[in-house]
């Protein structure tokens, strides 16, 4: 088909699509225009029943906690799949012979200064976002990614690391598993103490607005934060090891 | 819809178009990060701060970091191929 014929077909399709989209968008409710009943019920019980001031986190970690559990295991599986795939393609005989080599990041002085300045504040922000999940916007997922970014910042600042050549970084792997197991165990605690899997009321409500309020929601946020941070560090470490890190020369 | 929301919607459209038009993968990755941040601003203007935070960490941190590391990986392999 010639170029002009293709353009004519494209133009006809584009006009048709634009007309359909305009028709569809014209019938949409405005942003925030919600007519369902579910959302209103959830918003009404979040405060009085759970002392959770962030209805979004209350939805994700209480009434819809099973969804969050499944999402958490998606991240868990993704990290394991990344490790399995990248390990398979690697084959680095020289690294395997010296498992105790200290790796040094390939970094620049400017990056070291920025990294050193950012490491502390980002750690505090990450912990703050995780801890206040039930109160203000944020939670385990967002804080967990920031926590993982902190690890990258620390490496960019020039931290020397020791990575085993044939497995993911052990500490990240540990907190990754700990977070996933913790979420399930907290769910089972709901089954034992409150009669339903992932029921969060067993931990007590606390005072509205206090750091430890909202039943088990803060605990579930901590578990999610650990899991997400660990998983993302595991995934990034797979790339980092091959690109940004070089074996440190013994100092002469 | 308020003026702020309308302006941010247009900004998201412009940023998305720029990502699609960029040809250099490195430039595209950085533009994708900026696009993610404009999207976060839009979510914030639509009173969804939780989603905005998720968008910041995924679109502004995690996705560009993974893409940049993948690009570094590809370049390292290409260099290795040139050396041999």
GROMACS .gro file of C-alpha atoms in nm:
model
  336
    1UNK     CA    1   0.000   0.000   0.000
    2UNK     CA    2   0.135   0.343  -0.087
    3UNK     CA    3   0.211   0.607   0.174
    4UNK     CA    4  -0.088   0.827   0.080
    5UNK     CA    5  -0.328   0.531   0.092
    6UNK     CA    6  -0.196   0.439   0.437
    7UNK     CA    7  -0.244   0.799   0.553
    8UNK     CA    8  -0.604   0.800   0.428
    9UNK     CA    9  -0.681   0.476   0.615
   10UNK     CA   10  -0.512   0.618   0.926
   11UNK     CA   11  -0.704   0.947   0.903
   12UNK     CA   12  -1.037   0.767   0.870
   13UNK     CA   13  -0.955   0.548   1.169
   14UNK     CA   14  -0.826   0.841   1.376
   15UNK     CA   15  -1.140   1.049   1.310
   16UNK     CA   16  -1.361   0.754   1.399
   17UNK     CA   17  -1.166   0.685   1.718
   18UNK     CA   18  -1.172   1.054   1.815
   19UNK     CA   19  -1.548   1.065   1.765
   20UNK     CA   20  -1.598   0.751   1.974
   21UNK     CA   21  -1.370   0.884   2.250
   22UNK     CA   22  -1.547   1.222   2.254
   23UNK     CA   23  -1.883   1.047   2.275
   24UNK     CA   24  -1.761   0.824   2.557
   25UNK     CA   25  -1.594   1.100   2.757
   26UNK     CA   26  -1.902   1.322   2.728
   27UNK     CA   27  -2.101   1.064   2.921
   28UNK     CA   28  -1.847   1.017   3.201
   29UNK     CA   29  -1.914   1.160   3.546
   30UNK     CA   30  -1.679   1.442   3.652
   31UNK     CA   31  -1.365   1.366   3.855
   32UNK     CA   32  -1.476   1.272   4.205
   33UNK     CA   33  -1.835   1.213   4.097
   34UNK     CA   34  -1.903   0.879   4.264
   35UNK     CA   35  -2.246   0.723   4.284
   36UNK     CA   36  -2.161   0.378   4.421
   37UNK     CA   37  -2.255   0.261   4.768
   38UNK     CA   38  -1.944   0.057   4.856
   39UNK     CA   39  -1.707   0.353   4.873
   40UNK     CA   40  -1.938   0.549   5.099
   41UNK     CA   41  -1.978   0.258   5.341
   42UNK     CA   42  -1.602   0.204   5.355
   43UNK     CA   43  -1.540   0.575   5.413
   44UNK     CA   44  -1.797   0.576   5.694
   45UNK     CA   45  -1.656   0.281   5.889
   46UNK     CA   46  -1.281   0.362   5.851
   47UNK     CA   47  -1.278   0.624   6.124
   48UNK     CA   48  -1.523   0.496   6.389
   49UNK     CA   49  -1.451   0.122   6.350
   50UNK     CA   50  -1.073   0.116   6.303
   51UNK     CA   51  -0.943   0.460   6.404
   52UNK     CA   52  -0.775   0.471   6.062
   53UNK     CA   53  -0.769   0.823   5.921
   54UNK     CA   54  -0.641   0.718   5.578
   55UNK     CA   55  -0.936   0.549   5.412
   56UNK     CA   56  -0.720   0.436   5.118
   57UNK     CA   57  -0.485   0.237   5.341
   58UNK     CA   58  -0.783   0.113   5.541
   59UNK     CA   59  -0.931  -0.023   5.218
   60UNK     CA   60  -0.606  -0.177   5.097
   61UNK     CA   61  -0.498  -0.334   5.427
   62UNK     CA   62  -0.829  -0.412   5.592
   63UNK     CA   63  -1.145  -0.459   5.384
   64UNK     CA   64  -0.942  -0.554   5.076
   65UNK     CA   65  -0.636  -0.696   5.249
   66UNK     CA   66  -0.658  -1.022   5.051
   67UNK     CA   67  -0.607  -0.822   4.730
   68UNK     CA   68  -0.300  -0.664   4.885
   69UNK     CA   69  -0.173  -1.006   4.992
   70UNK     CA   70  -0.193  -1.128   4.633
   71UNK     CA   71  -0.027  -0.810   4.505
   72UNK     CA   72   0.252  -0.857   4.754
   73UNK     CA   73   0.313  -1.206   4.624
   74UNK     CA   74   0.323  -1.069   4.269
   75UNK     CA   75   0.620  -0.855   4.377
   76UNK     CA   76   0.767  -1.156   4.559
   77UNK     CA   77   0.740  -1.375   4.249
   78UNK     CA   78   0.875  -1.098   4.024
   79UNK     CA   79   1.192  -1.068   4.232
   80UNK     CA   80   1.248  -1.444   4.230
   81UNK     CA   81   1.183  -1.461   3.855
   82UNK     CA   82   1.431  -1.178   3.789
   83UNK     CA   83   1.697  -1.358   3.990
   84UNK     CA   84   1.632  -1.692   3.821
   85UNK     CA   85   1.641  -1.544   3.469
   86UNK     CA   86   1.944  -1.320   3.515
   87UNK     CA   87   2.144  -1.583   3.703
   88UNK     CA   88   2.084  -1.828   3.425
   89UNK     CA   89   2.231  -1.593   3.167
   90UNK     CA   90   2.529  -1.489   3.368
   91UNK     CA   91   2.810  -1.735   3.405
   92UNK     CA   92   3.088  -1.528   3.557
   93UNK     CA   93   3.361  -1.779   3.633
   94UNK     CA   94   3.607  -1.521   3.764
   95UNK     CA   95   3.361  -1.397   4.029
   96UNK     CA   96   3.267  -1.747   4.140
   97UNK     CA   97   3.630  -1.825   4.217
   98UNK     CA   98   3.661  -1.532   4.458
   99UNK     CA   99   3.336  -1.521   4.654
  100UNK     CA  100   3.482  -1.291   4.921
  101UNK     CA  101   3.580  -1.012   4.681
  102UNK     CA  102   3.478  -0.667   4.796
  103UNK     CA  103   3.294  -0.480   4.523
  104UNK     CA  104   3.347  -0.109   4.474
  105UNK     CA  105   3.088   0.105   4.291
  106UNK     CA  106   3.197   0.279   3.974
  107UNK     CA  107   3.100   0.625   4.089
  108UNK     CA  108   3.202   0.988   4.055
  109UNK     CA  109   3.288   1.241   4.329
  110UNK     CA  110   2.973   1.443   4.253
  111UNK     CA  111   2.756   1.131   4.288
  112UNK     CA  112   2.933   1.044   4.613
  113UNK     CA  113   2.855   1.385   4.763
  114UNK     CA  114   2.490   1.380   4.655
  115UNK     CA  115   2.451   1.019   4.766
  116UNK     CA  116   2.603   1.085   5.108
  117UNK     CA  117   2.380   1.390   5.157
  118UNK     CA  118   2.063   1.206   5.053
  119UNK     CA  119   2.114   0.873   5.233
  120UNK     CA  120   1.999   0.995   5.575
  121UNK     CA  121   1.695   1.199   5.469
  122UNK     CA  122   1.563   0.930   5.232
  123UNK     CA  123   1.589   0.667   5.507
  124UNK     CA  124   1.387   0.890   5.741
  125UNK     CA  125   1.129   0.962   5.471
  126UNK     CA  126   1.095   0.591   5.393
  127UNK     CA  127   1.041   0.495   5.757
  128UNK     CA  128   0.804   0.790   5.805
  129UNK     CA  129   0.592   0.692   5.503
  130UNK     CA  130   0.573   0.328   5.619
  131UNK     CA  131   0.496   0.415   5.982
  132UNK     CA  132   0.218   0.663   5.903
  133UNK     CA  133   0.041   0.443   5.649
  134UNK     CA  134  -0.282   0.424   5.850
  135UNK     CA  135  -0.286   0.799   5.917
  136UNK     CA  136  -0.167   0.993   5.614
  137UNK     CA  137  -0.109   0.915   5.245
  138UNK     CA  138   0.158   0.654   5.200
  139UNK     CA  139   0.211   0.312   5.345
  140UNK     CA  140   0.422   0.003   5.312
  141UNK     CA  141   0.441  -0.008   4.935
  142UNK     CA  142   0.547   0.352   4.878
  143UNK     CA  143   0.781   0.356   5.177
  144UNK     CA  144   0.929   0.022   5.073
  145UNK     CA  145   1.029   0.152   4.731
  146UNK     CA  146   1.185   0.461   4.892
  147UNK     CA  147   1.373   0.232   5.130
  148UNK     CA  148   1.507   0.032   4.834
  149UNK     CA  149   1.606   0.359   4.665
  150UNK     CA  150   1.799   0.446   4.980
  151UNK     CA  151   2.009   0.133   4.933
  152UNK     CA  152   2.087   0.243   4.576
  153UNK     CA  153   2.178   0.592   4.701
  154UNK     CA  154   2.416   0.441   4.958
  155UNK     CA  155   2.588   0.233   4.690
  156UNK     CA  156   2.609   0.540   4.463
  157UNK     CA  157   2.776   0.723   4.753
  158UNK     CA  158   3.061   0.475   4.730
  159UNK     CA  159   2.976   0.207   4.986
  160UNK     CA  160   3.180  -0.107   4.936
  161UNK     CA  161   2.965  -0.416   4.930
  162UNK     CA  162   3.027  -0.787   4.942
  163UNK     CA  163   2.782  -0.976   4.722
  164UNK     CA  164   2.791  -1.352   4.704
  165UNK     CA  165   2.850  -1.439   4.336
  166UNK     CA  166   2.585  -1.706   4.298
  167UNK     CA  167   2.290  -1.580   4.505
  168UNK     CA  168   2.100  -1.257   4.571
  169UNK     CA  169   2.224  -1.029   4.851
  170UNK     CA  170   2.143  -1.225   5.165
  171UNK     CA  171   2.009  -0.942   5.377
  172UNK     CA  172   1.770  -0.817   5.109
  173UNK     CA  173   1.658  -1.174   5.042
  174UNK     CA  174   1.597  -1.217   5.415
  175UNK     CA  175   1.380  -0.907   5.463
  176UNK     CA  176   1.202  -0.985   5.135
  177UNK     CA  177   1.099  -1.325   5.272
  178UNK     CA  178   1.036  -1.188   5.620
  179UNK     CA  179   0.792  -0.929   5.485
  180UNK     CA  180   0.600  -1.183   5.276
  181UNK     CA  181   0.581  -1.432   5.563
  182UNK     CA  182   0.493  -1.155   5.808
  183UNK     CA  183   0.191  -1.047   5.605
  184UNK     CA  184   0.055  -1.402   5.596
  185UNK     CA  185   0.127  -1.455   5.967
  186UNK     CA  186  -0.052  -1.130   6.054
  187UNK     CA  187  -0.343  -1.253   5.844
  188UNK     CA  188  -0.342  -1.582   6.034
  189UNK     CA  189  -0.335  -1.385   6.360
  190UNK     CA  190  -0.662  -1.229   6.246
  191UNK     CA  191  -0.800  -1.578   6.184
  192UNK     CA  192  -0.697  -1.695   6.533
  193UNK     CA  193  -0.779  -1.387   6.740
  194UNK     CA  194  -1.066  -1.227   6.546
  195UNK     CA  195  -1.220  -1.516   6.355
  196UNK     CA  196  -1.137  -1.414   5.997
  197UNK     CA  197  -0.824  -1.423   5.783
  198UNK     CA  198  -0.668  -1.073   5.767
  199UNK     CA  199  -0.920  -0.931   6.014
  200UNK     CA  200  -0.723  -0.645   6.169
  201UNK     CA  201  -0.937  -0.565   6.473
  202UNK     CA  202  -0.752  -0.804   6.708
  203UNK     CA  203  -0.467  -0.557   6.761
  204UNK     CA  204  -0.692  -0.296   6.923
  205UNK     CA  205  -0.795   0.035   6.769
  206UNK     CA  206  -0.583   0.283   6.955
  207UNK     CA  207  -0.657   0.654   6.965
  208UNK     CA  208  -0.753   0.811   6.634
  209UNK     CA  209  -0.448   0.990   6.500
  210UNK     CA  210  -0.194   0.808   6.721
  211UNK     CA  211   0.101   0.640   6.551
  212UNK     CA  212  -0.014   0.296   6.665
  213UNK     CA  213  -0.379   0.305   6.569
  214UNK     CA  214  -0.594   0.134   6.311
  215UNK     CA  215  -0.570  -0.221   6.444
  216UNK     CA  216  -0.310  -0.436   6.267
  217UNK     CA  217  -0.290  -0.197   5.969
  218UNK     CA  218   0.046  -0.044   6.080
  219UNK     CA  219   0.191  -0.393   6.128
  220UNK     CA  220   0.073  -0.501   5.782
  221UNK     CA  221   0.233  -0.185   5.643
  222UNK     CA  222   0.566  -0.271   5.805
  223UNK     CA  223   0.547  -0.624   5.657
  224UNK     CA  224   0.468  -0.482   5.312
  225UNK     CA  225   0.747  -0.224   5.344
  226UNK     CA  226   1.005  -0.494   5.423
  227UNK     CA  227   0.881  -0.718   5.143
  228UNK     CA  228   0.876  -0.446   4.877
  229UNK     CA  229   1.211  -0.296   4.983
  230UNK     CA  230   1.375  -0.639   4.986
  231UNK     CA  231   1.225  -0.742   4.652
  232UNK     CA  232   1.332  -0.422   4.474
  233UNK     CA  233   1.683  -0.439   4.622
  234UNK     CA  234   1.709  -0.802   4.504
  235UNK     CA  235   1.600  -0.701   4.151
  236UNK     CA  236   1.825  -0.393   4.134
  237UNK     CA  237   2.123  -0.579   4.283
  238UNK     CA  238   2.109  -0.821   3.992
  239UNK     CA  239   2.166  -0.533   3.752
  240UNK     CA  240   2.393  -0.335   3.982
  241UNK     CA  241   2.642  -0.612   4.034
  242UNK     CA  242   2.713  -0.643   3.667
  243UNK     CA  243   2.723  -0.276   3.575
  244UNK     CA  244   2.811  -0.042   3.852
  245UNK     CA  245   3.036  -0.255   4.069
  246UNK     CA  246   3.395  -0.353   4.004
  247UNK     CA  247   3.615  -0.577   4.213
  248UNK     CA  248   3.822  -0.361   4.444
  249UNK     CA  249   4.194  -0.375   4.382
  250UNK     CA  250   4.395  -0.459   4.694
  251UNK     CA  251   4.542  -0.132   4.827
  252UNK     CA  252   4.915  -0.110   4.766
  253UNK     CA  253  -1.263   2.037   3.646
  254UNK     CA  254  -1.046   2.316   3.782
  255UNK     CA  255  -0.788   2.512   3.582
  256UNK     CA  256  -0.502   2.335   3.765
  257UNK     CA  257  -0.638   1.994   3.667
  258UNK     CA  258  -0.687   2.104   3.305
  259UNK     CA  259  -0.331   2.244   3.283
  260UNK     CA  260  -0.185   1.926   3.435
  261UNK     CA  261  -0.388   1.705   3.200
  262UNK     CA  262  -0.242   1.893   2.903
  263UNK     CA  263   0.106   1.867   3.059
  264UNK     CA  264   0.067   1.489   3.092
  265UNK     CA  265  -0.036   1.470   2.727
  266UNK     CA  266   0.265   1.678   2.618
  267UNK     CA  267   0.509   1.477   2.832
  268UNK     CA  268   0.369   1.149   2.704
  269UNK     CA  269   0.404   1.265   2.344
  270UNK     CA  270   0.767   1.367   2.411
  271UNK     CA  271   0.842   1.019   2.549
  272UNK     CA  272   0.697   0.861   2.236
  273UNK     CA  273   0.888   1.098   2.007
  274UNK     CA  274   1.228   1.051   2.175
  275UNK     CA  275   1.449   0.815   1.979
  276UNK     CA  276   1.752   0.780   2.205
  277UNK     CA  277   1.673   0.522   2.478
  278UNK     CA  278   1.863   0.714   2.747
  279UNK     CA  279   1.674   1.036   2.669
  280UNK     CA  280   1.352   0.837   2.654
  281UNK     CA  281   1.413   0.691   3.001
  282UNK     CA  282   1.470   1.032   3.157
  283UNK     CA  283   1.163   1.172   2.979
  284UNK     CA  284   0.961   0.875   3.104
  285UNK     CA  285   1.065   0.967   3.457
  286UNK     CA  286   0.953   1.327   3.404
  287UNK     CA  287   0.628   1.201   3.251
  288UNK     CA  288   0.574   0.988   3.562
  289UNK     CA  289   0.619   1.292   3.783
  290UNK     CA  290   0.368   1.500   3.582
  291UNK     CA  291   0.123   1.212   3.619
  292UNK     CA  292   0.186   1.219   3.996
  293UNK     CA  293   0.108   1.591   4.000
  294UNK     CA  294  -0.217   1.524   3.814
  295UNK     CA  295  -0.318   1.255   4.065
  296UNK     CA  296  -0.239   1.499   4.346
  297UNK     CA  297  -0.455   1.767   4.182
  298UNK     CA  298  -0.735   1.510   4.156
  299UNK     CA  299  -0.714   1.463   4.536
  300UNK     CA  300  -0.556   1.118   4.523
  301UNK     CA  301  -0.237   1.169   4.728
  302UNK     CA  302  -0.193   0.795   4.793
  303UNK     CA  303  -0.194   0.716   4.424
  304UNK     CA  304   0.033   1.017   4.363
  305UNK     CA  305   0.288   0.879   4.610
  306UNK     CA  306   0.277   0.536   4.444
  307UNK     CA  307   0.320   0.705   4.108
  308UNK     CA  308   0.621   0.902   4.233
  309UNK     CA  309   0.799   0.594   4.364
  310UNK     CA  310   0.715   0.370   4.068
  311UNK     CA  311   0.722   0.622   3.781
  312UNK     CA  312   0.990   0.851   3.923
  313UNK     CA  313   1.219   0.605   4.102
  314UNK     CA  314   1.174   0.234   4.032
  315UNK     CA  315   1.099   0.234   3.659
  316UNK     CA  316   1.375   0.479   3.551
  317UNK     CA  317   1.626   0.303   3.780
  318UNK     CA  318   1.552  -0.036   3.622
  319UNK     CA  319   1.557   0.106   3.269
  320UNK     CA  320   1.886   0.290   3.331
  321UNK     CA  321   2.047  -0.022   3.474
  322UNK     CA  322   1.920  -0.229   3.182
  323UNK     CA  323   2.068   0.028   2.940
  324UNK     CA  324   2.400   0.013   3.126
  325UNK     CA  325   2.388  -0.365   3.095
  326UNK     CA  326   2.327  -0.345   2.719
  327UNK     CA  327   2.614  -0.095   2.674
  328UNK     CA  328   2.851  -0.309   2.879
  329UNK     CA  329   2.771  -0.608   2.660
  330UNK     CA  330   2.816  -0.406   2.341
  331UNK     CA  331   3.156  -0.287   2.461
  332UNK     CA  332   3.254  -0.640   2.551
  333UNK     CA  333   3.147  -0.747   2.201
  334UNK     CA  334   3.362  -0.471   2.045
  335UNK     CA  335   3.667  -0.572   2.246
  336UNK     CA  336   3.656  -0.931   2.131
   0.00000   0.00000   0.00000
